[in-house]
mmCIF file of C-alpha atoms in Angstrom:
data_model
loop_
_atom_site.group_PDB
_atom_site.id
_atom_site.type_symbol
_atom_site.label_atom_id
_atom_site.label_comp_id
_atom_site.label_asym_id
_atom_site.label_seq_id
_atom_site.Cartn_x
_atom_site.Cartn_y
_atom_site.Cartn_z
ATOM 1 C CA MET A 1 0.073 0.362 0.296
ATOM 2 C CA THR A 2 2.603 2.147 0.391
ATOM 3 C CA ARG A 3 4.368 1.451 -2.346
ATOM 4 C CA ILE A 4 0.868 2.303 -4.641
ATOM 5 C CA LEU A 5 0.649 5.227 -2.953
ATOM 6 C CA THR A 6 4.107 6.465 -3.684
ATOM 7 C CA ALA A 7 4.346 5.626 -6.796
ATOM 8 C CA SER A 8 0.342 7.972 -7.007
ATOM 9 C CA VAL A 9 1.778 10.933 -5.530
ATOM 10 C CA VAL A 10 4.704 10.997 -7.788
ATOM 11 C CA ALA A 11 2.727 10.251 -11.044
ATOM 12 C CA LEU A 12 0.116 13.569 -10.205
ATOM 13 C CA SER A 13 3.478 16.027 -9.190
ATOM 14 C CA THR A 14 4.725 14.597 -13.051
ATOM 15 C CA LEU A 15 1.820 15.439 -14.222
ATOM 16 C CA THR A 16 0.679 18.747 -12.609
ATOM 17 C CA MET A 17 4.595 20.131 -13.549
ATOM 18 C CA SER A 18 4.954 22.312 -15.999
ATOM 19 C CA GLY A 19 7.788 21.206 -19.754
ATOM 20 C CA CYS A 20 10.331 23.045 -17.934
ATOM 21 C CA ALA A 21 10.059 21.897 -14.005
ATOM 22 C CA LEU A 22 10.140 18.598 -15.571
ATOM 23 C CA LEU A 23 12.871 19.447 -17.756
ATOM 24 C CA GLU A 24 14.607 20.755 -14.093
ATOM 25 C CA SER A 25 13.846 17.631 -12.719
ATOM 26 C CA ALA A 26 15.640 15.459 -15.086
ATOM 27 C CA THR A 27 18.925 17.612 -15.002
ATOM 28 C CA SER A 28 18.713 18.161 -11.367
ATOM 29 C CA GLY A 29 18.207 13.920 -11.316
ATOM 30 C CA VAL A 30 20.951 13.822 -14.055
ATOM 31 C CA THR A 31 23.257 15.975 -12.103
ATOM 32 C CA LEU A 32 23.055 14.191 -8.401
ATOM 33 C CA ASN A 33 23.472 10.760 -9.754
ATOM 34 C CA ILE A 34 27.358 12.433 -11.486
ATOM 35 C CA LEU A 35 27.601 13.437 -7.755
ATOM 36 C CA GLU A 36 27.007 10.069 -6.168
ATOM 37 C CA GLU A 37 28.568 8.133 -8.297
ATOM 38 C CA GLY A 38 31.229 9.937 -10.394
ATOM 39 C CA PHE A 39 32.261 12.629 -7.746
ATOM 40 C CA THR A 40 32.221 11.416 -4.752
ATOM 41 C CA PRO A 41 34.162 8.043 -5.568
ATOM 42 C CA PRO A 42 37.472 9.972 -6.389
ATOM 43 C CA ALA A 43 36.661 12.579 -3.131
ATOM 44 C CA LEU A 44 36.638 9.691 -1.040
ATOM 45 C CA LYS A 45 40.280 8.830 -2.580
ATOM 46 C CA ASN A 46 41.650 11.893 -1.496
ATOM 47 C CA GLY A 47 43.577 11.955 1.853
ATOM 48 C CA ASP A 48 43.443 15.556 2.929
ATOM 49 C CA VAL A 49 40.615 15.895 6.052
ATOM 50 C CA ASP A 50 41.007 19.627 5.624
ATOM 51 C CA MET A 51 40.595 20.113 1.836
ATOM 52 C CA GLY A 52 37.990 17.648 2.376
ATOM 53 C CA CYS A 53 35.816 19.694 5.276
ATOM 54 C CA THR A 54 36.712 22.394 4.050
ATOM 55 C CA PHE A 55 35.370 21.788 0.090
ATOM 56 C CA ALA A 56 32.127 20.185 1.999
ATOM 57 C CA THR A 57 31.094 23.362 4.049
ATOM 58 C CA ALA A 58 31.834 25.630 0.470
ATOM 59 C CA ASN A 59 29.478 23.161 -1.612
ATOM 60 C CA GLY A 60 27.432 22.353 0.487
ATOM 61 C CA PRO A 61 24.570 25.486 0.042
ATOM 62 C CA LEU A 62 25.034 24.334 -3.469
ATOM 63 C CA VAL A 63 23.891 21.071 -3.530
ATOM 64 C CA GLY A 64 21.267 21.573 -1.117
ATOM 65 C CA ALA A 65 20.421 24.694 -4.048
ATOM 66 C CA ALA A 66 19.226 21.451 -6.466
ATOM 67 C CA ARG A 67 15.520 21.132 -4.740
ATOM 68 C CA ASN A 68 14.781 24.490 -6.026
ATOM 69 C CA PHE A 69 15.340 22.582 -9.342
ATOM 70 C CA TYR A 70 12.953 19.716 -8.456
ATOM 71 C CA GLY A 71 15.984 17.348 -7.168
ATOM 72 C CA ASP A 72 16.819 15.780 -4.114
ATOM 73 C CA PRO A 73 20.042 15.740 -3.367
ATOM 74 C CA SER A 74 19.458 14.379 0.541
ATOM 75 C CA LEU A 75 22.413 11.585 -0.182
ATOM 76 C CA MET A 76 24.733 14.316 -1.362
ATOM 77 C CA GLU A 77 24.024 16.466 1.752
ATOM 78 C CA THR A 78 24.329 13.122 4.613
ATOM 79 C CA VAL A 79 28.335 13.160 3.558
ATOM 80 C CA LEU A 80 28.701 16.594 3.148
ATOM 81 C CA LEU A 81 27.101 17.342 5.875
ATOM 82 C CA GLN A 82 29.535 14.944 7.644
ATOM 83 C CA ALA A 83 32.331 15.995 6.505
ATOM 84 C CA SER A 84 32.306 19.844 7.405
ATOM 85 C CA ALA A 85 31.321 18.687 10.259
ATOM 86 C CA VAL A 86 35.345 17.385 10.589
ATOM 87 C CA CYS A 87 36.185 21.486 10.442
ATOM 88 C CA SER A 88 33.417 22.311 13.149
ATOM 89 C CA ASP A 89 35.274 19.034 15.476
ATOM 90 C CA ALA A 90 38.964 20.495 14.519
ATOM 91 C CA ARG A 91 37.527 24.356 15.418
ATOM 92 C CA ALA A 92 36.170 22.785 18.843
ATOM 93 C CA ILE A 93 39.548 21.133 19.990
ATOM 94 C CA GLU A 94 41.214 23.440 19.514
ATOM 95 C CA GLU A 95 39.397 25.623 22.194
ATOM 96 C CA GLU A 96 38.954 22.420 23.769
ATOM 97 C CA LEU A 97 43.423 22.287 24.171
ATOM 98 C CA ARG A 98 43.297 25.952 25.178
ATOM 99 C CA TYR A 99 40.925 25.941 28.192
ATOM 100 C CA ILE A 100 43.003 22.557 28.900
ATOM 101 C CA ARG A 101 46.487 24.607 29.172
ATOM 102 C CA ALA A 102 44.824 28.243 30.379
ATOM 103 C CA SER A 103 43.519 25.847 33.564
ATOM 104 C CA ARG A 104 47.222 24.409 33.661
ATOM 105 C CA GLU A 105 48.337 28.432 34.222
ATOM 106 C CA LYS A 106 44.932 29.244 36.757
ATOM 107 C CA ARG A 107 44.500 32.687 33.948
ATOM 108 C CA SER A 108 40.384 31.317 34.571
ATOM 109 C CA ASP A 109 39.536 33.989 32.136
ATOM 110 C CA GLU A 110 40.697 32.486 29.493
ATOM 111 C CA ALA A 111 39.623 28.817 30.500
ATOM 112 C CA GLN A 112 36.486 29.812 30.682
ATOM 113 C CA ASP A 113 36.274 32.379 26.722
ATOM 114 C CA ALA A 114 37.559 28.577 25.321
ATOM 115 C CA ARG A 115 35.059 26.848 27.135
ATOM 116 C CA ILE A 116 32.382 28.695 25.654
ATOM 117 C CA ALA A 117 33.772 28.991 22.415
ATOM 118 C CA GLN A 118 34.134 25.407 21.944
ATOM 119 C CA LYS A 119 30.317 24.354 23.232
ATOM 120 C CA ARG A 120 29.340 27.014 20.136
ATOM 121 C CA LEU A 121 31.351 25.091 17.947
ATOM 122 C CA MET A 122 29.991 21.892 19.132
ATOM 123 C CA ALA A 123 26.410 23.020 18.438
ATOM 124 C CA VAL A 124 27.836 23.753 15.162
ATOM 125 C CA SER A 125 28.500 20.409 14.650
ATOM 126 C CA ALA A 126 25.328 19.223 16.512
ATOM 127 C CA HIS A 127 23.348 21.095 13.477
ATOM 128 C CA ARG A 128 25.369 19.370 10.899
ATOM 129 C CA GLN A 129 25.698 15.811 11.908
ATOM 130 C CA VAL A 130 21.939 16.061 13.328
ATOM 131 C CA GLY A 131 21.057 17.091 9.653
ATOM 132 C CA SER A 132 23.299 14.257 7.843
ATOM 133 C CA PHE A 133 21.552 11.907 10.053
ATOM 134 C CA ASP A 134 17.830 13.342 9.408
ATOM 135 C CA ARG A 135 18.872 13.110 5.755
ATOM 136 C CA MET A 136 20.049 9.883 4.808
ATOM 137 C CA ARG A 137 17.195 8.450 7.325
ATOM 138 C CA VAL A 138 14.333 9.943 5.788
ATOM 139 C CA LYS A 139 15.861 9.723 1.424
ATOM 140 C CA LEU A 140 16.677 6.017 2.206
ATOM 141 C CA GLU A 141 13.176 5.224 4.042
ATOM 142 C CA GLN A 142 10.878 6.385 1.195
ATOM 143 C CA LYS A 143 13.667 4.582 -1.187
ATOM 144 C CA TYR A 144 13.904 1.471 0.239
ATOM 145 C CA PHE A 145 10.265 1.152 2.054
ATOM 146 C CA PHE A 146 11.760 0.247 5.563
ATOM 147 C CA LYS A 147 12.000 2.468 8.655
ATOM 148 C CA TYR A 148 15.568 2.960 10.359
ATOM 149 C CA GLY A 149 15.603 1.316 13.665
ATOM 150 C CA SER A 150 13.288 -1.412 13.360
ATOM 151 C CA THR A 151 13.382 -3.453 9.809
ATOM 152 C CA CYS A 152 16.427 -3.662 6.451
ATOM 153 C CA PRO A 153 16.672 -2.138 3.685
ATOM 154 C CA LYS A 154 18.058 -3.866 1.029
ATOM 155 C CA PHE A 155 19.913 -1.885 -0.473
ATOM 156 C CA LYS A 156 20.573 -1.392 -4.608
ATOM 157 C CA ARG A 157 23.826 0.511 -4.757
ATOM 158 C CA ASP A 158 27.181 0.411 -2.294
ATOM 159 C CA PHE A 159 26.487 4.296 -2.321
ATOM 160 C CA ASP A 160 23.141 3.929 -0.678
ATOM 161 C CA GLU A 161 24.746 1.788 1.508
ATOM 162 C CA MET A 162 28.068 3.766 2.255
ATOM 163 C CA VAL A 163 25.490 6.853 2.550
ATOM 164 C CA TYR A 164 23.632 4.318 5.956
ATOM 165 C CA LEU A 165 26.723 4.199 7.424
ATOM 166 C CA LEU A 166 28.118 7.588 7.853
ATOM 167 C CA GLY A 167 24.709 8.841 8.771
ATOM 168 C CA SER A 168 24.545 6.695 11.226
ATOM 169 C CA ILE A 169 27.527 7.184 12.307
ATOM 170 C CA SER A 170 26.721 11.029 12.072
ATOM 171 C CA GLY A 171 23.381 10.395 14.295
ATOM 172 C CA LEU A 172 26.003 9.136 17.219
ATOM 173 C CA GLN A 173 27.953 11.841 16.823
ATOM 174 C CA ALA A 174 25.525 14.421 17.203
ATOM 175 C CA VAL A 175 23.897 13.415 20.664
ATOM 176 C CA GLN A 176 27.575 13.234 21.828
ATOM 177 C CA SER A 177 28.649 16.772 20.314
ATOM 178 C CA ASP A 178 25.056 18.424 21.892
ATOM 179 C CA MET A 179 26.401 16.622 24.900
ATOM 180 C CA GLY A 180 28.633 18.706 24.830
ATOM 181 C CA ALA A 181 27.250 21.811 23.899
ATOM 182 C CA GLN A 182 25.061 21.124 26.849
ATOM 183 C CA GLN A 183 21.865 19.705 24.495
ATOM 184 C CA SER A 184 21.336 23.422 23.001
ATOM 185 C CA VAL A 185 20.678 21.705 20.087
ATOM 186 C CA GLY A 186 17.846 19.362 21.641
ATOM 187 C CA VAL A 187 19.290 16.382 20.027
ATOM 188 C CA SER A 188 17.285 12.788 20.084
ATOM 189 C CA LEU A 189 18.546 10.187 22.458
ATOM 190 C CA ASP A 190 16.398 8.009 20.942
ATOM 191 C CA ILE A 191 18.821 7.605 18.035
ATOM 192 C CA PRO A 192 22.239 5.260 19.779
ATOM 193 C CA PRO A 193 19.217 2.289 19.942
ATOM 194 C CA GLN A 194 18.273 3.132 16.272
ATOM 195 C CA VAL A 195 21.589 3.130 14.922
ATOM 196 C CA GLU A 196 22.607 0.209 17.169
ATOM 197 C CA PHE A 197 19.744 -1.653 15.160
ATOM 198 C CA ALA A 198 20.707 -0.613 11.740
ATOM 199 C CA MET A 199 24.329 -1.873 11.868
ATOM 200 C CA THR A 200 22.910 -5.263 12.349
ATOM 201 C CA CYS A 201 21.531 -4.674 8.125
ATOM 202 C CA LEU A 202 24.811 -3.766 7.131
ATOM 203 C CA ASP A 203 27.890 -6.600 5.794
ATOM 204 C CA ASN A 204 29.997 -5.814 8.782
ATOM 205 C CA LYS A 205 33.357 -7.738 6.715
ATOM 206 C CA LYS A 206 32.394 -4.956 3.504
ATOM 207 C CA TRP A 207 32.297 -2.050 5.348
ATOM 208 C CA TRP A 208 35.616 -2.143 7.988
ATOM 209 C CA GLY A 209 34.037 -3.873 10.494
ATOM 210 C CA ALA A 210 32.898 -0.459 11.813
ATOM 211 C CA PRO A 211 28.745 -1.905 11.904
ATOM 212 C CA GLN A 212 30.083 -4.385 14.622
ATOM 213 C CA ALA A 213 32.660 -1.691 16.340
ATOM 214 C CA LEU A 214 29.808 1.253 16.013
ATOM 215 C CA ARG A 215 27.164 -1.328 18.112
ATOM 216 C CA ALA A 216 29.976 -2.020 20.878
ATOM 217 C CA ALA A 217 30.226 1.761 21.333
ATOM 218 C CA ILE A 218 27.016 2.429 21.964
ATOM 219 C CA TRP A 219 27.033 -0.715 24.507
ATOM 220 C CA SER A 220 29.427 0.786 26.048
ATOM 221 C CA ILE A 221 27.964 4.367 26.256
ATOM 222 C CA VAL A 222 23.804 3.221 26.540
ATOM 223 C CA PRO A 223 23.090 2.362 30.911
ATOM 224 C CA GLY A 224 22.830 -0.828 30.986
ATOM 225 C CA GLY A 225 24.244 -1.641 27.255
ATOM 226 C CA SER A 226 26.756 -3.853 28.094
ATOM 227 C CA GLU A 227 25.253 -6.534 30.083
ATOM 228 C CA GLY A 228 26.021 -9.711 28.754
ATOM 229 C CA LYS A 229 28.192 -7.833 25.543
ATOM 230 C CA ASP A 230 31.910 -8.898 24.994
ATOM 231 C CA ILE A 231 33.179 -5.211 24.395
ATOM 232 C CA LYS A 232 36.701 -5.677 24.558
ATOM 233 C CA GLY A 233 36.441 -9.012 21.589
ATOM 234 C CA THR A 234 34.232 -7.216 19.379
ATOM 235 C CA PHE A 235 36.518 -4.281 18.976
ATOM 236 C CA GLU A 236 39.914 -6.675 19.067
ATOM 237 C CA ALA A 237 38.301 -8.631 16.574
ATOM 238 C CA ASN A 238 36.909 -5.630 14.320
ATOM 239 C CA MET A 239 39.973 -3.643 14.628
ATOM 240 C CA ALA A 240 41.694 -6.389 12.569
ATOM 241 C CA ILE A 241 39.326 -6.345 9.808
ATOM 242 C CA GLY A 242 39.813 -2.519 9.586
ATOM 243 C CA GLU A 243 43.432 -3.194 9.508
ATOM 244 C CA LYS A 244 43.477 -5.755 6.737
ATOM 245 C CA ALA A 245 40.438 -4.066 4.709
ATOM 246 C CA GLY A 246 42.537 -0.678 5.424
ATOM 247 C CA VAL A 247 40.321 1.222 7.468
ATOM 248 C CA ARG A 248 41.309 1.421 10.851
ATOM 249 C CA LEU A 249 37.275 3.136 11.733
ATOM 250 C CA PRO A 250 36.945 1.156 14.702
ATOM 251 C CA HIS A 251 40.304 1.561 16.331
ATOM 252 C CA VAL A 252 38.339 5.308 16.582
ATOM 253 C CA MET A 253 35.411 3.614 17.497
ATOM 254 C CA ALA A 254 37.515 1.624 20.698
ATOM 255 C CA ALA A 255 39.322 4.818 21.910
ATOM 256 C CA LEU A 256 36.159 6.470 22.503
ATOM 257 C CA ALA A 257 34.546 3.949 23.829
ATOM 258 C CA ALA A 258 36.879 3.792 26.436
ATOM 259 C CA GLN A 259 37.688 7.833 27.277
ATOM 260 C CA SER A 260 33.998 8.331 27.520
ATOM 261 C CA ALA A 261 33.924 5.193 30.382
ATOM 262 C CA ASP A 262 37.239 7.100 31.452
ATOM 263 C CA ASP A 263 39.099 3.689 30.725
ATOM 264 C CA THR A 264 43.112 6.020 29.992
ATOM 265 C CA ALA A 265 45.061 2.500 29.993
ATOM 266 C CA ALA A 266 42.070 1.506 27.204
ATOM 267 C CA VAL A 267 42.618 4.398 25.451
ATOM 268 C CA ARG A 268 46.336 4.695 24.631
ATOM 269 C CA ALA A 269 46.178 1.039 23.931
ATOM 270 C CA ALA A 270 43.832 1.724 20.910
ATOM 271 C CA ILE A 271 45.857 5.094 20.014
ATOM 272 C CA LYS A 272 48.909 2.898 20.065
ATOM 273 C CA ARG A 273 47.664 0.516 17.874
ATOM 274 C CA PHE A 274 46.174 2.031 15.296
ATOM 275 C CA ALA A 275 49.566 4.054 15.459
ATOM 276 C CA THR A 276 51.488 1.089 15.114
ATOM 277 C CA VAL A 277 49.774 -1.421 12.358
ATOM 278 C CA GLU A 278 52.602 -3.695 11.372
ATOM 279 C CA ASN A 279 53.059 -3.801 7.315
ATOM 280 C CA PHE A 280 49.315 -1.576 7.093
ATOM 281 C CA LYS A 281 48.377 -0.316 3.620
ATOM 282 C CA VAL A 282 45.444 2.356 3.709
ATOM 283 C CA SER A 283 42.590 1.469 1.059
ATOM 284 C CA SER A 284 43.065 2.908 -1.686
ATOM 285 C CA ASP A 285 39.222 3.878 -2.146
ATOM 286 C CA TYR A 286 38.596 4.688 1.267
ATOM 287 C CA ARG A 287 41.911 6.748 1.688
ATOM 288 C CA LEU A 288 39.962 9.774 2.955
ATOM 289 C CA VAL A 289 38.350 8.149 5.774
ATOM 290 C CA ASP A 290 41.229 7.025 7.255
ATOM 291 C CA ALA A 291 42.455 9.814 7.185
ATOM 292 C CA ILE A 292 39.833 10.985 9.211
ATOM 293 C CA ALA A 293 40.182 8.609 11.610
ATOM 294 C CA GLU A 294 44.175 9.023 11.920
ATOM 295 C CA ALA A 295 43.033 13.349 12.577
ATOM 296 C CA GLN A 296 40.480 11.676 15.673
ATOM 297 C CA MET A 297 43.234 9.718 16.751
ATOM 298 C CA VAL A 298 45.362 12.926 16.833
ATOM 299 C CA ILE A 299 42.501 14.933 18.285
ATOM 300 C CA ILE A 300 41.766 12.101 21.203
ATOM 301 C CA SER A 301 45.819 11.698 22.149
ATOM 302 C CA ASP A 302 46.504 15.911 21.910
ATOM 303 C CA ARG A 303 44.012 15.843 24.275
ATOM 304 C CA MET A 304 45.706 13.835 26.784
ATOM 305 C CA TRP A 305 49.258 15.225 25.978
ATOM 306 C CA THR A 306 48.380 18.461 26.981
ATOM 307 C CA GLN A 307 46.624 17.399 29.711
ATOM 308 C CA ASN A 308 49.706 15.946 30.914
ATOM 309 C CA THR A 309 52.554 18.288 29.427
ATOM 310 C CA GLY A 310 50.709 21.317 28.563
ATOM 311 C CA THR A 311 51.645 21.076 24.453
ATOM 312 C CA ARG A 312 50.094 18.714 21.875
ATOM 313 C CA THR A 313 51.279 15.126 20.299
ATOM 314 C CA PRO A 314 54.766 15.921 18.906
ATOM 315 C CA ILE A 315 55.152 15.972 15.236
ATOM 316 C CA ASN A 316 55.691 11.631 14.453
ATOM 317 C CA SER A 317 54.456 10.710 17.996
ATOM 318 C CA LEU A 318 51.528 9.159 16.891
ATOM 319 C CA GLY A 319 51.058 5.752 19.848
ATOM 320 C CA LYS A 320 53.419 7.772 22.334
ATOM 321 C CA PHE A 321 53.300 8.723 25.517
ATOM 322 C CA TRP A 322 54.881 11.818 27.687
ATOM 323 C CA ASP A 323 55.838 8.946 30.424
ATOM 324 C CA ASP A 324 56.543 5.789 28.116
ATOM 325 C CA LYS A 325 59.968 3.985 29.556
ATOM 326 C CA GLY A 326 62.824 3.074 27.396
ATOM 327 C CA GLU A 327 61.496 5.513 25.297
ATOM 328 C CA LYS A 328 64.378 8.907 24.200
ATOM 329 C CA ALA A 329 63.052 11.614 25.854
ATOM 330 C CA ILE A 330 61.282 13.669 23.367
ATOM 331 C CA ASP A 331 62.884 17.090 22.957
ATOM 332 C CA ALA A 332 59.981 19.795 21.698
ATOM 333 C CA ASP A 333 62.334 22.720 21.182
ATOM 334 C CA SER A 334 63.982 20.157 18.808
ATOM 335 C CA PHE A 335 61.340 20.555 16.178
ATOM 336 C CA LEU A 336 61.988 24.437 16.222
ATOM 337 C CA LYS A 337 65.649 24.277 14.991
#
């Protein structure tokens, strides 16, 4: 019945469109398909995170304008909004590091200002991330006739699967960002359990172990979610899958889950494993995804280094720590010579 009603609405809309509107709709559809199938794969092969998120921020409104020409850019917007949030997240962490340094030096005004700036930027990220999630959910539900978080779609394109995964990650990130922004955006707390079910609909191995790692992250942060679950074993297994596939996204999820649980040893172990994978070869098709994962790991490491030393992770030292025994002491001044 849902399909019949949808088809009827589409048919009625088509009949009532003018000739120009039909032409614009067809042109928008072709253009969006080119962006999805032709432009996105090469973009994912580029490992420059800053370039990727800056491009997404600048061009997101342009892609969104396809609605003025009877197109639906929701799937591209899902990708662009999530990528754009990487930029606002990076700015937010700079403010957090400023807050940590000011707190260490007992500069209360500076610390307070940095914390306010951080929360504002986290709110920006939350807006972008929940927008990414909502566009994914609404568009794919319309396209595949399923209920997100309750039933599974039967995907016809790899691009749609990728959008489903990335949009789901955005949903969980939106909850976390909004919490950091004192829930100023009002992101629904119903998203995590929906995402947990949604990840069972994906081929875990095909997508680098990320779906199951994301489920384990949710188990670890949702009250009562860890009962009867082997969270550590799940992370270990999926980090191995990610290492073999060339995309270390499960490592980030393991580190973030450990950070939420205040398990410093587990955070350090995840960072060290990320940085020391033997014979690691990054996926040529998803180089940008692995680069974003690395950027997230550097952020986690920078936070720990700044809390303990006042400075961020030294160059070429991801996976190393200020108190490592048997390691040569790191001379920060040497980097300025």
